[in-house]
Coordinates of C-alpha atoms in Angstrom, one line a residue:
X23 CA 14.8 -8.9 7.9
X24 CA 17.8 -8.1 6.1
X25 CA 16.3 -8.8 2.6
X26 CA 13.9 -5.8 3.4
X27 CA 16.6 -3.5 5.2
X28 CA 18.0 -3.7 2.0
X29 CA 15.8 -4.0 -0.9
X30 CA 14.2 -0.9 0.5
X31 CA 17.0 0.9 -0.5
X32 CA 18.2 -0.9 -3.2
X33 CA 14.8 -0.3 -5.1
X34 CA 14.4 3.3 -5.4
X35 CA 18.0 3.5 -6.4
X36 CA 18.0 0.4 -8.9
X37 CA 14.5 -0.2 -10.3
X38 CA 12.9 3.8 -10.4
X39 CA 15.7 4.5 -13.4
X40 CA 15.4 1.3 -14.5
X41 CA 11.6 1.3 -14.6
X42 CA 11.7 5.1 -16.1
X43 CA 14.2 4.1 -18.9
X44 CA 12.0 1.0 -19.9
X45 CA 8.9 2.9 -20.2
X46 CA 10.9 5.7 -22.0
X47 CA 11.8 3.0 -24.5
X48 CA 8.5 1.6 -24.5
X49 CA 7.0 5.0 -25.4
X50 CA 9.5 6.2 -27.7
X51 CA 11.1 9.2 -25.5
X52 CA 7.8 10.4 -24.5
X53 CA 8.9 11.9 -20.9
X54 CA 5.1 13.0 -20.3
X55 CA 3.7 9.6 -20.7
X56 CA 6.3 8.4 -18.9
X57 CA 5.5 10.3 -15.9
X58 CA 1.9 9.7 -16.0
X59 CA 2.7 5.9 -16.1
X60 CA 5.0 6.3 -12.8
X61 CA 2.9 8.9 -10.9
X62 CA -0.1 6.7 -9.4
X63 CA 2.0 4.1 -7.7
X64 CA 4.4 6.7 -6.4
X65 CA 1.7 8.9 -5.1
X66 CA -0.5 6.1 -3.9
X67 CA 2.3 4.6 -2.1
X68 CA 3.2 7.7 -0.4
X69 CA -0.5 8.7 0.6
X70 CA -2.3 6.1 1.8
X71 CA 1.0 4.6 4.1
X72 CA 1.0 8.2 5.5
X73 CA -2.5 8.4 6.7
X74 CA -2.3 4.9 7.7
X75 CA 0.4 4.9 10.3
X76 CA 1.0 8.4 11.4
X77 CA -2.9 9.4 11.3
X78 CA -4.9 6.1 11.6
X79 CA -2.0 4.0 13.6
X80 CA -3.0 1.2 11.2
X81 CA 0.2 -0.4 10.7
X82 CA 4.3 0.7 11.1
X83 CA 7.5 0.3 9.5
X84 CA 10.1 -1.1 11.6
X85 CA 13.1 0.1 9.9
X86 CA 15.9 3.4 11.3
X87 CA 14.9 5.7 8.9
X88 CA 11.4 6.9 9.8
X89 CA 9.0 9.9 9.3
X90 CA 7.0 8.7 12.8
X91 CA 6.3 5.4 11.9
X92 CA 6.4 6.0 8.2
X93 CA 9.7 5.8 6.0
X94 CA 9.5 8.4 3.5
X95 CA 11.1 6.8 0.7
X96 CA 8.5 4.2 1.1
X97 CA 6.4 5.7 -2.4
X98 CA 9.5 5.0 -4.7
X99 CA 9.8 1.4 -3.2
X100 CA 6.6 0.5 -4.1
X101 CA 6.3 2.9 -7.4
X102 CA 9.3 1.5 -8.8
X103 CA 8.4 -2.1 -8.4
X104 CA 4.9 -1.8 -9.3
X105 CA 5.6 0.3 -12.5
X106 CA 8.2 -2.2 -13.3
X107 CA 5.1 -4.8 -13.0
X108 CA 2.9 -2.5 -15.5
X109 CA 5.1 -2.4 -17.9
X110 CA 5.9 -6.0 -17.5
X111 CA 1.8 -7.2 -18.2
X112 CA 0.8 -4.1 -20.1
X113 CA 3.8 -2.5 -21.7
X114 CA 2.9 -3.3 -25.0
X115 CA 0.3 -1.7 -27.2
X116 CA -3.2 -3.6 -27.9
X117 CA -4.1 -3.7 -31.4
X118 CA -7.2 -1.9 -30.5
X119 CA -8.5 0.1 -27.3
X120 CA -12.0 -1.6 -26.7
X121 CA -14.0 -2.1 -23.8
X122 CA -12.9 -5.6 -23.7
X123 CA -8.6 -4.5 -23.4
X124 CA -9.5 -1.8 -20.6
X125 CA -11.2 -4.5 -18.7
X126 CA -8.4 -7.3 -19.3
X127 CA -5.7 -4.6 -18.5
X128 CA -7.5 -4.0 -15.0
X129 CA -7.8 -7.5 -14.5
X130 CA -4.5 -8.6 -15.4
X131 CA -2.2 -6.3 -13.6
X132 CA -4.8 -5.9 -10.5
X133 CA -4.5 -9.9 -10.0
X134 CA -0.8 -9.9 -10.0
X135 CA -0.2 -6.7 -8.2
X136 CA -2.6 -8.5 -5.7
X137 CA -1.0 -11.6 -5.2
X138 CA 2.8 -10.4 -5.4
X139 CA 2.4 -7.6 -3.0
X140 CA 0.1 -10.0 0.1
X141 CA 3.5 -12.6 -0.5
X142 CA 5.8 -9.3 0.2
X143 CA 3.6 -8.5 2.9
X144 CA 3.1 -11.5 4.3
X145 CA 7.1 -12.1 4.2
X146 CA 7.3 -8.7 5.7
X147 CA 5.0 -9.1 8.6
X148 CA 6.9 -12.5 9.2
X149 CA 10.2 -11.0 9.9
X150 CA 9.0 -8.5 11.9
X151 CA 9.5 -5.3 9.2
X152 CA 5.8 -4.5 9.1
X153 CA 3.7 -4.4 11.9
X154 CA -0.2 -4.1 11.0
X155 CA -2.6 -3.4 13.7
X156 CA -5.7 -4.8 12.5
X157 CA -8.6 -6.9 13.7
X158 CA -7.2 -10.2 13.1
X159 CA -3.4 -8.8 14.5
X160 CA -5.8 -8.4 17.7
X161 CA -7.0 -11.9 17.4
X162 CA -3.8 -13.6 17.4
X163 CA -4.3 -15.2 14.0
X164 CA -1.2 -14.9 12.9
X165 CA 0.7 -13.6 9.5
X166 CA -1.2 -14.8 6.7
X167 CA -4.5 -13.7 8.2
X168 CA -3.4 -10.0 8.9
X169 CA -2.0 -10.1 5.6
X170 CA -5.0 -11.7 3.8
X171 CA -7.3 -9.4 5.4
X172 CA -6.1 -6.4 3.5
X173 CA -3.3 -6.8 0.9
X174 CA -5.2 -8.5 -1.9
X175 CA -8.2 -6.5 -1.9
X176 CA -6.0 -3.1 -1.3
X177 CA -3.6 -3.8 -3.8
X178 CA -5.7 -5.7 -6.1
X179 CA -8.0 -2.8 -6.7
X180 CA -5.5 -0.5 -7.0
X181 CA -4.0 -2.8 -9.6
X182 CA -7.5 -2.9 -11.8
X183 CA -7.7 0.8 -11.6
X184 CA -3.8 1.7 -12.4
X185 CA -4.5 -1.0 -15.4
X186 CA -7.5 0.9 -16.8
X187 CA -6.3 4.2 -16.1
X188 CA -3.3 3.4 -18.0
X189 CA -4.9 2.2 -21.0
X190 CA -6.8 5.3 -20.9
X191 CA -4.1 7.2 -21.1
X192 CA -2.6 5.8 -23.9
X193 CA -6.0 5.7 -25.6
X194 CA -6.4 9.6 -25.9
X195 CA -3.0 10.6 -25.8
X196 CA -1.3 8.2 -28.0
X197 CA -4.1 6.8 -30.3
X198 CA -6.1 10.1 -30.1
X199 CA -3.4 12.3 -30.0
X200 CA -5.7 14.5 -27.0
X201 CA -2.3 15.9 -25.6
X202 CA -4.4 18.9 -24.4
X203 CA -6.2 16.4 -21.6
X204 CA -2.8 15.4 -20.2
X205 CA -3.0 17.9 -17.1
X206 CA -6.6 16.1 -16.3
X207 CA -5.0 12.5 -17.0
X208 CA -2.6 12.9 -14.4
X209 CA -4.8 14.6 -11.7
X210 CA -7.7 11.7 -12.4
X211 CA -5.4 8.7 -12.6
X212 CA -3.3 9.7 -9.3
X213 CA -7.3 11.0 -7.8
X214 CA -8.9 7.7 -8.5
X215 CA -5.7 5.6 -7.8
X216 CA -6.1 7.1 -4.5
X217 CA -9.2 6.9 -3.7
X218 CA -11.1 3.8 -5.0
X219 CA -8.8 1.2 -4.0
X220 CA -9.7 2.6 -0.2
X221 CA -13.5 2.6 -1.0
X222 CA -13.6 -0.8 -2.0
X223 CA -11.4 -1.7 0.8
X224 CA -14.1 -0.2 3.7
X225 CA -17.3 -2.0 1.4
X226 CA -15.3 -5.3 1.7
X227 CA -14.3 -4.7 5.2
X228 CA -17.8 -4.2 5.8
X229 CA -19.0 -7.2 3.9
X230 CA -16.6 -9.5 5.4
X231 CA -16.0 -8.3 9.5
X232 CA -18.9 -5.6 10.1
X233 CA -16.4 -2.7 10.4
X234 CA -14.6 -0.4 7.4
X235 CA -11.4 -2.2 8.1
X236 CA -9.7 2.0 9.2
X237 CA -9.9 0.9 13.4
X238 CA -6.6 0.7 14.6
X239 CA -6.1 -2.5 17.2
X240 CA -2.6 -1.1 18.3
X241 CA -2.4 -0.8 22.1
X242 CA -1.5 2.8 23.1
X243 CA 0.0 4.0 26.1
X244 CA -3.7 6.0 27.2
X245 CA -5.4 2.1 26.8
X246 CA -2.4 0.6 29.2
X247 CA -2.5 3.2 32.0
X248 CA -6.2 1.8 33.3
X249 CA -5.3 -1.6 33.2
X250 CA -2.0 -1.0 34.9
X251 CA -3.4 1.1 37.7
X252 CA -5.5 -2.2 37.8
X253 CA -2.7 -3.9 38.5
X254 CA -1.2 -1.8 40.9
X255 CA -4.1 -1.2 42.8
X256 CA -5.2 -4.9 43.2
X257 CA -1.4 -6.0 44.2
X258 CA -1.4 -2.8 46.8
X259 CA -5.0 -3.8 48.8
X260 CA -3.8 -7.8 48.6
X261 CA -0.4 -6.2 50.6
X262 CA -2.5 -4.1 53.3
X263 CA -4.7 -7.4 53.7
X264 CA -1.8 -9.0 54.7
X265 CA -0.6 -6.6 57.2
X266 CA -4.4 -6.6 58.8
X267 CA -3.6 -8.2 62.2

């Protein structure tokens, strides 16, 4: 648990200038490009975590500094990481921007964003930093089923998409020179970062347990009150019974 009350802090304030000056370096001084590399995680990570535990109660943080169940420095944990990854598997330029590079830059950086971030998760839910209320969470199955059921595909197709969309980028603004599509780059990377990991999340939820995978298994205090008055009720006629003469 300490690793993660720490490294949550640690990361914003260590890797984001870290990741930014890399990239910076990496794109000689282009601060626009550099943006548009760091937006998607940053955005995706504070997006879909939002909706997931405040609105859908799908999982929660358990760490002080909370938003409701969300911590809201949680997008430049994972944005600085995962931009740090990018650069890392895609930093440097192809020699030429076909079909083929879009689809190995997807592939590449989806399959190691997917395996490195279920180990984190898995670690997490483990200690007890991440709770995730989903189907197998409700069947007892323990940490690397809850994590298993979600992480790799979520973060996995995230990772395919951020890989593409970042070759894309570089394709029309640096080998093109399309400067005037840079506005519409970043509105369709952080768009389609947002929302196509989640749709092939539900169509493999679907595939795999019958259900989109966005049902929340968390007990709430309305589900307890019926079963407790149960209780109470069953425990208060077993006491009259008793007193029957």
């Amino acid at each position: 648990m300490r690793f993660f009350n720490l490294y949550q802090y640690l990361a914003p304030l260590l890797l984001l200038p870290l990741s930014y000056f890399l990239w910076l370096r990496q794109l000689d001084g282009q601060h626009a490009l550099v943006w548009l590399m760091l937006s998607s995680p940053i955005s995706f990570a504070y997006v879909i975590p939002a909706l997931g535990t405040n609105w859908l109660r799908l999982w929660e943080f358990n760490t002080r500094l909370r938003l409701g169940k969300f911590r809201p420095h949680h997008g430049f944990v994972f944005g600085s990481a995962t931009s740090l990854i990018a650069l890392l598997c895609l930093g440097a330029l192809p020699a030429s921007f076909t079909l083929l590079e879009f689809i190995r830059a997807g592939f590449v950086l989806g399959s190691v964003l997917a395996f490195w971030n279920w180990l984190y998760d898995l670690a997490a839910i483990k200690a007890g930093f991440i709770i995730v209320y989903n189907r197998p969470y409700a069947e007892n199955r323990g940490p690397e089923a809850i994590a298993a059921d979600y992480a790799p595909v979520l973060f996995g197709s995230f990772g395919f998409c951020y890989g593409v969309l970042l070759r894309l980028s570089q394709y029309f603004l640096l080998e093109l020179g399309y400067w005037d599509y840079y506005a519409w780059l970043l509105v369709t990377t952080n768009l389609v970062g947002l929302v196509m990991p989640i749709l092939i999340f539900v169509g493999y939820s679907y595939l795999k347990n019958g259900e989109p995978g966005l049902k929340s298994y968390a007990v709430t205090c309305n589900e307890q009150k019926p079963d407790q008055f149960k209780v109470l009720t069953f425990y208060a006629l077993r006491f009259m019974k008793r007193r029957d003469p």
